[in-house]
Amino acid sequence: MSTATNAPLTIGDQAPDLSYLSFQGAQHHLSEFWADSPALLIWLRHFG
Amino acid sequence: MEALAQLREQSPELENLGMQLACIVQGDAQEAAEFCGQYQMAEKCIPDPQKETYRKFGLDRATWGSLLFPSPELKKRRKENRAAGFAVSMKGSLKTHCDILLLPGAAIVAKGGKILWLHRGKNPGDLPAAEVIVAQAKKTLAR
């Protein structure tokens, strides 16, 4: 994660990044989603 | 989890807006692929087994009481899910990376990373329907 603050994020702040492994095993960053276009992020509460 | 099915249906609308969709789930890469693959959404799902983004974006955790004694909003969502043939499985709830108390959320992020809109769920049923989120995206991007 690139943001090192405990203050809650608010409108206008820079979205924090996340490094993750895709299911193909490749390293990616969440910021790739907003690098070239706007992005909609959805956090799902439940898992299955 | 009908949210993924709803989002899949709204994908063309999002593409028309030029938006990328990222659905963040709690599992690791394999779990996310298996779960999201059921809805043909594996490519859109981001595994976050350590819940880093949930914390960084300030998503809260529910109380056990809010699950055991659900709000009218959560009851409605569960009823809609069951009617549509979707149900939360106990097996899924007990998976290693699943924190059943984590609340949902949504954000619209501008090209470059500026947060334009942020919704933090206040209770377990508090994730707007996908079409409502898409309407919000249209409104936000039109500003």
PDB file of N, CA and C in Angstrom, chain A:
ATOM      1  N   MET A   1       0.840  -1.177   0.000  1.00  0.00           N
ATOM      2  CA  MET A   1       0.000   0.000   0.000  1.00  0.00           C
ATOM      3  C   MET A   1       0.881   1.233   0.000  1.00  0.00           C
ATOM      4  N   SER A   2       0.458   2.239  -0.724  1.00  0.00           N
ATOM      5  CA  SER A   2       1.303   3.400  -0.875  1.00  0.00           C
ATOM      6  C   SER A   2       0.983   4.505   0.130  1.00  0.00           C
ATOM      7  N   THR A   3      -0.180   4.448   0.765  1.00  0.00           N
ATOM      8  CA  THR A   3      -0.566   5.500   1.675  1.00  0.00           C
ATOM      9  C   THR A   3      -0.291   5.055   3.111  1.00  0.00           C
ATOM     10  N   ALA A   4       0.439   5.890   3.851  1.00  0.00           N
ATOM     11  CA  ALA A   4       0.801   5.489   5.213  1.00  0.00           C
ATOM     12  C   ALA A   4       0.184   6.458   6.212  1.00  0.00           C
ATOM     13  N   THR A   5      -1.113   6.530   6.237  1.00  0.00           N
ATOM     14  CA  THR A   5      -1.790   7.421   7.163  1.00  0.00           C
ATOM     15  C   THR A   5      -2.981   6.705   7.767  1.00  0.00           C
ATOM     16  N   ASN A   6      -3.334   7.083   8.984  1.00  0.00           N
ATOM     17  CA  ASN A   6      -4.487   6.480   9.628  1.00  0.00           C
ATOM     18  C   ASN A   6      -5.730   7.350   9.475  1.00  0.00           C
ATOM     19  N   ALA A   7      -5.549   8.549   8.918  1.00  0.00           N
ATOM     20  CA  ALA A   7      -6.693   9.431   8.745  1.00  0.00           C
ATOM     21  C   ALA A   7      -7.643   8.813   7.724  1.00  0.00           C
ATOM     22  N   PRO A   8      -8.949   8.854   7.994  1.00  0.00           N
ATOM     23  CA  PRO A   8      -9.873   8.254   7.039  1.00  0.00           C
ATOM     24  C   PRO A   8      -9.856   8.973   5.700  1.00  0.00           C
ATOM     25  N   LEU A   9      -9.922   8.193   4.673  1.00  0.00           N
ATOM     26  CA  LEU A   9      -9.934   8.776   3.329  1.00  0.00           C
ATOM     27  C   LEU A   9     -11.208   9.566   3.111  1.00  0.00           C
ATOM     28  N   THR A  10     -11.095  10.567   2.293  1.00  0.00           N
ATOM     29  CA  THR A  10     -12.279  11.344   1.958  1.00  0.00           C
ATOM     30  C   THR A  10     -12.240  11.723   0.483  1.00  0.00           C
ATOM     31  N   ILE A  11     -13.322  12.323   0.023  1.00  0.00           N
ATOM     32  CA  ILE A  11     -13.408  12.730  -1.375  1.00  0.00           C
ATOM     33  C   ILE A  11     -12.251  13.680  -1.699  1.00  0.00           C
ATOM     34  N   GLY A  12     -11.599  13.451  -2.809  1.00  0.00           N
ATOM     35  CA  GLY A  12     -10.480  14.293  -3.209  1.00  0.00           C
ATOM     36  C   GLY A  12      -9.124  13.711  -2.858  1.00  0.00           C
ATOM     37  N   ASP A  13      -9.121  12.739  -1.957  1.00  0.00           N
ATOM     38  CA  ASP A  13      -7.862  12.083  -1.601  1.00  0.00           C
ATOM     39  C   ASP A  13      -7.412  11.152  -2.729  1.00  0.00           C
ATOM     40  N   GLN A  14      -6.148  10.841  -2.697  1.00  0.00           N
ATOM     41  CA  GLN A  14      -5.604   9.866  -3.633  1.00  0.00           C
ATOM     42  C   GLN A  14      -5.974   8.458  -3.148  1.00  0.00           C
ATOM     43  N   ALA A  15      -6.478   7.662  -4.042  1.00  0.00           N
ATOM     44  CA  ALA A  15      -6.838   6.293  -3.677  1.00  0.00           C
ATOM     45  C   ALA A  15      -5.586   5.478  -3.379  1.00  0.00           C
ATOM     46  N   PRO A  16      -5.594   4.740  -2.286  1.00  0.00           N
ATOM     47  CA  PRO A  16      -4.437   3.897  -1.978  1.00  0.00           C
ATOM     48  C   PRO A  16      -4.309   2.735  -2.963  1.00  0.00           C
ATOM     49  N   ASP A  17      -3.120   2.329  -3.184  1.00  0.00           N
ATOM     50  CA  ASP A  17      -2.874   1.236  -4.122  1.00  0.00           C
ATOM     51  C   ASP A  17      -2.826  -0.092  -3.374  1.00  0.00           C
ATOM     52  N   LEU A  18      -2.875  -1.143  -4.119  1.00  0.00           N
ATOM     53  CA  LEU A  18      -2.753  -2.493  -3.567  1.00  0.00           C
ATOM     54  C   LEU A  18      -1.998  -3.333  -4.574  1.00  0.00           C
ATOM     55  N   SER A  19      -1.015  -4.039  -4.081  1.00  0.00           N
ATOM     56  CA  SER A  19      -0.303  -4.987  -4.928  1.00  0.00           C
ATOM     57  C   SER A  19      -0.942  -6.357  -4.706  1.00  0.00           C
ATOM     58  N   TYR A  20      -1.248  -7.046  -5.779  1.00  0.00           N
ATOM     59  CA  TYR A  20      -1.914  -8.345  -5.615  1.00  0.00           C
ATOM     60  C   TYR A  20      -1.481  -9.305  -6.717  1.00  0.00           C
ATOM     61  N   LEU A  21      -1.710 -10.565  -6.434  1.00  0.00           N
ATOM     62  CA  LEU A  21      -1.431 -11.601  -7.414  1.00  0.00           C
ATOM     63  C   LEU A  21      -2.730 -11.965  -8.117  1.00  0.00           C
ATOM     64  N   SER A  22      -2.711 -11.940  -9.431  1.00  0.00           N
ATOM     65  CA  SER A  22      -3.899 -12.354 -10.171  1.00  0.00           C
ATOM     66  C   SER A  22      -4.009 -13.872 -10.112  1.00  0.00           C
ATOM     67  N   PHE A  23      -5.156 -14.376 -10.563  1.00  0.00           N
ATOM     68  CA  PHE A  23      -5.308 -15.837 -10.519  1.00  0.00           C
ATOM     69  C   PHE A  23      -4.411 -16.539 -11.527  1.00  0.00           C
ATOM     70  N   GLN A  24      -3.834 -15.750 -12.458  1.00  0.00           N
ATOM     71  CA  GLN A  24      -2.838 -16.352 -13.359  1.00  0.00           C
ATOM     72  C   GLN A  24      -1.442 -16.318 -12.742  1.00  0.00           C
ATOM     73  N   GLY A  25      -1.338 -15.737 -11.538  1.00  0.00           N
ATOM     74  CA  GLY A  25      -0.061 -15.703 -10.842  1.00  0.00           C
ATOM     75  C   GLY A  25       0.784 -14.481 -11.138  1.00  0.00           C
ATOM     76  N   ALA A  26       0.234 -13.531 -11.859  1.00  0.00           N
ATOM     77  CA  ALA A  26       0.996 -12.322 -12.212  1.00  0.00           C
ATOM     78  C   ALA A  26       0.785 -11.239 -11.154  1.00  0.00           C
ATOM     79  N   GLN A  27       1.844 -10.465 -10.934  1.00  0.00           N
ATOM     80  CA  GLN A  27       1.768  -9.357  -9.973  1.00  0.00           C
ATOM     81  C   GLN A  27       1.095  -8.153 -10.626  1.00  0.00           C
ATOM     82  N   HIS A  28       0.120  -7.595  -9.950  1.00  0.00           N
ATOM     83  CA  HIS A  28      -0.581  -6.420 -10.469  1.00  0.00           C
ATOM     84  C   HIS A  28      -0.758  -5.390  -9.372  1.00  0.00           C
ATOM     85  N   HIS A  29      -1.191  -4.213  -9.792  1.00  0.00           N
ATOM     86  CA  HIS A  29      -1.522  -3.154  -8.839  1.00  0.00           C
ATOM     87  C   HIS A  29      -2.937  -2.673  -9.105  1.00  0.00           C
ATOM     88  N   LEU A  30      -3.631  -2.378  -8.019  1.00  0.00           N
ATOM     89  CA  LEU A  30      -4.994  -1.872  -8.160  1.00  0.00           C
ATOM     90  C   LEU A  30      -5.003  -0.579  -8.978  1.00  0.00           C
ATOM     91  N   SER A  31      -3.956   0.202  -8.851  1.00  0.00           N
ATOM     92  CA  SER A  31      -3.888   1.489  -9.557  1.00  0.00           C
ATOM     93  C   SER A  31      -3.922   1.338 -11.079  1.00  0.00           C
ATOM     94  N   GLU A  32      -3.683   0.134 -11.572  1.00  0.00           N
ATOM     95  CA  GLU A  32      -3.777  -0.087 -13.019  1.00  0.00           C
ATOM     96  C   GLU A  32      -5.196   0.207 -13.512  1.00  0.00           C
ATOM     97  N   PHE A  33      -6.169   0.030 -12.601  1.00  0.00           N
ATOM     98  CA  PHE A  33      -7.559   0.241 -12.998  1.00  0.00           C
ATOM     99  C   PHE A  33      -7.866   1.714 -13.264  1.00  0.00           C
ATOM    100  N   TRP A  34      -7.162   2.603 -12.578  1.00  0.00           N
ATOM    101  CA  TRP A  34      -7.442   4.025 -12.797  1.00  0.00           C
ATOM    102  C   TRP A  34      -6.279   4.743 -13.501  1.00  0.00           C
ATOM    103  N   ALA A  35      -5.370   3.992 -14.040  1.00  0.00           N
ATOM    104  CA  ALA A  35      -4.223   4.614 -14.716  1.00  0.00           C
ATOM    105  C   ALA A  35      -4.643   5.355 -15.981  1.00  0.00           C
ATOM    106  N   ASP A  36      -5.560   4.783 -16.730  1.00  0.00           N
ATOM    107  CA  ASP A  36      -5.916   5.366 -18.028  1.00  0.00           C
ATOM    108  C   ASP A  36      -7.380   5.762 -18.147  1.00  0.00           C
ATOM    109  N   SER A  37      -8.155   5.501 -17.109  1.00  0.00           N
ATOM    110  CA  SER A  37      -9.591   5.816 -17.180  1.00  0.00           C
ATOM    111  C   SER A  37     -10.142   5.827 -15.758  1.00  0.00           C
ATOM    112  N   PRO A  38     -11.337   6.386 -15.570  1.00  0.00           N
ATOM    113  CA  PRO A  38     -11.926   6.305 -14.230  1.00  0.00           C
ATOM    114  C   PRO A  38     -12.259   4.859 -13.889  1.00  0.00           C
ATOM    115  N   ALA A  39     -12.392   4.618 -12.603  1.00  0.00           N
ATOM    116  CA  ALA A  39     -12.647   3.243 -12.152  1.00  0.00           C
ATOM    117  C   ALA A  39     -13.747   3.215 -11.102  1.00  0.00           C
ATOM    118  N   LEU A  40     -14.488   2.144 -11.141  1.00  0.00           N
ATOM    119  CA  LEU A  40     -15.483   1.869 -10.097  1.00  0.00           C
ATOM    120  C   LEU A  40     -14.958   0.705  -9.271  1.00  0.00           C
ATOM    121  N   LEU A  41     -14.781   0.955  -7.986  1.00  0.00           N
ATOM    122  CA  LEU A  41     -14.315  -0.091  -7.076  1.00  0.00           C
ATOM    123  C   LEU A  41     -15.482  -0.533  -6.207  1.00  0.00           C
ATOM    124  N   ILE A  42     -15.648  -1.822  -6.098  1.00  0.00           N
ATOM    125  CA  ILE A  42     -16.710  -2.375  -5.258  1.00  0.00           C
ATOM    126  C   ILE A  42     -16.062  -3.349  -4.280  1.00  0.00           C
ATOM    127  N   TRP A  43     -16.343  -3.158  -3.009  1.00  0.00           N
ATOM    128  CA  TRP A  43     -15.861  -4.102  -2.005  1.00  0.00           C
ATOM    129  C   TRP A  43     -17.011  -5.011  -1.608  1.00  0.00           C
ATOM    130  N   LEU A  44     -16.832  -6.265  -1.905  1.00  0.00           N
ATOM    131  CA  LEU A  44     -17.884  -7.213  -1.549  1.00  0.00           C
ATOM    132  C   LEU A  44     -17.710  -7.626  -0.098  1.00  0.00           C
ATOM    133  N   ARG A  45     -18.813  -7.678   0.589  1.00  0.00           N
ATOM    134  CA  ARG A  45     -18.756  -7.988   2.020  1.00  0.00           C
ATOM    135  C   ARG A  45     -18.547  -9.472   2.243  1.00  0.00           C
ATOM    136  N   HIS A  46     -19.232 -10.229   1.445  1.00  0.00           N
ATOM    137  CA  HIS A  46     -19.249 -11.649   1.730  1.00  0.00           C
ATOM    138  C   HIS A  46     -18.465 -12.395   0.671  1.00  0.00           C
ATOM    139  N   PHE A  47     -18.165 -13.589   0.980  1.00  0.00           N
ATOM    140  CA  PHE A  47     -17.324 -14.378   0.095  1.00  0.00           C
ATOM    141  C   PHE A  47     -17.973 -15.738  -0.083  1.00  0.00           C
ATOM    142  N   GLY A  48     -18.823 -15.852  -1.026  1.00  0.00           N
ATOM    143  CA  GLY A  48     -19.507 -17.122  -1.299  1.00  0.00           C
ATOM    144  C   GLY A  48     -20.719 -17.291  -0.449  1.00  0.00           C
TER     145      GLY A  48
END
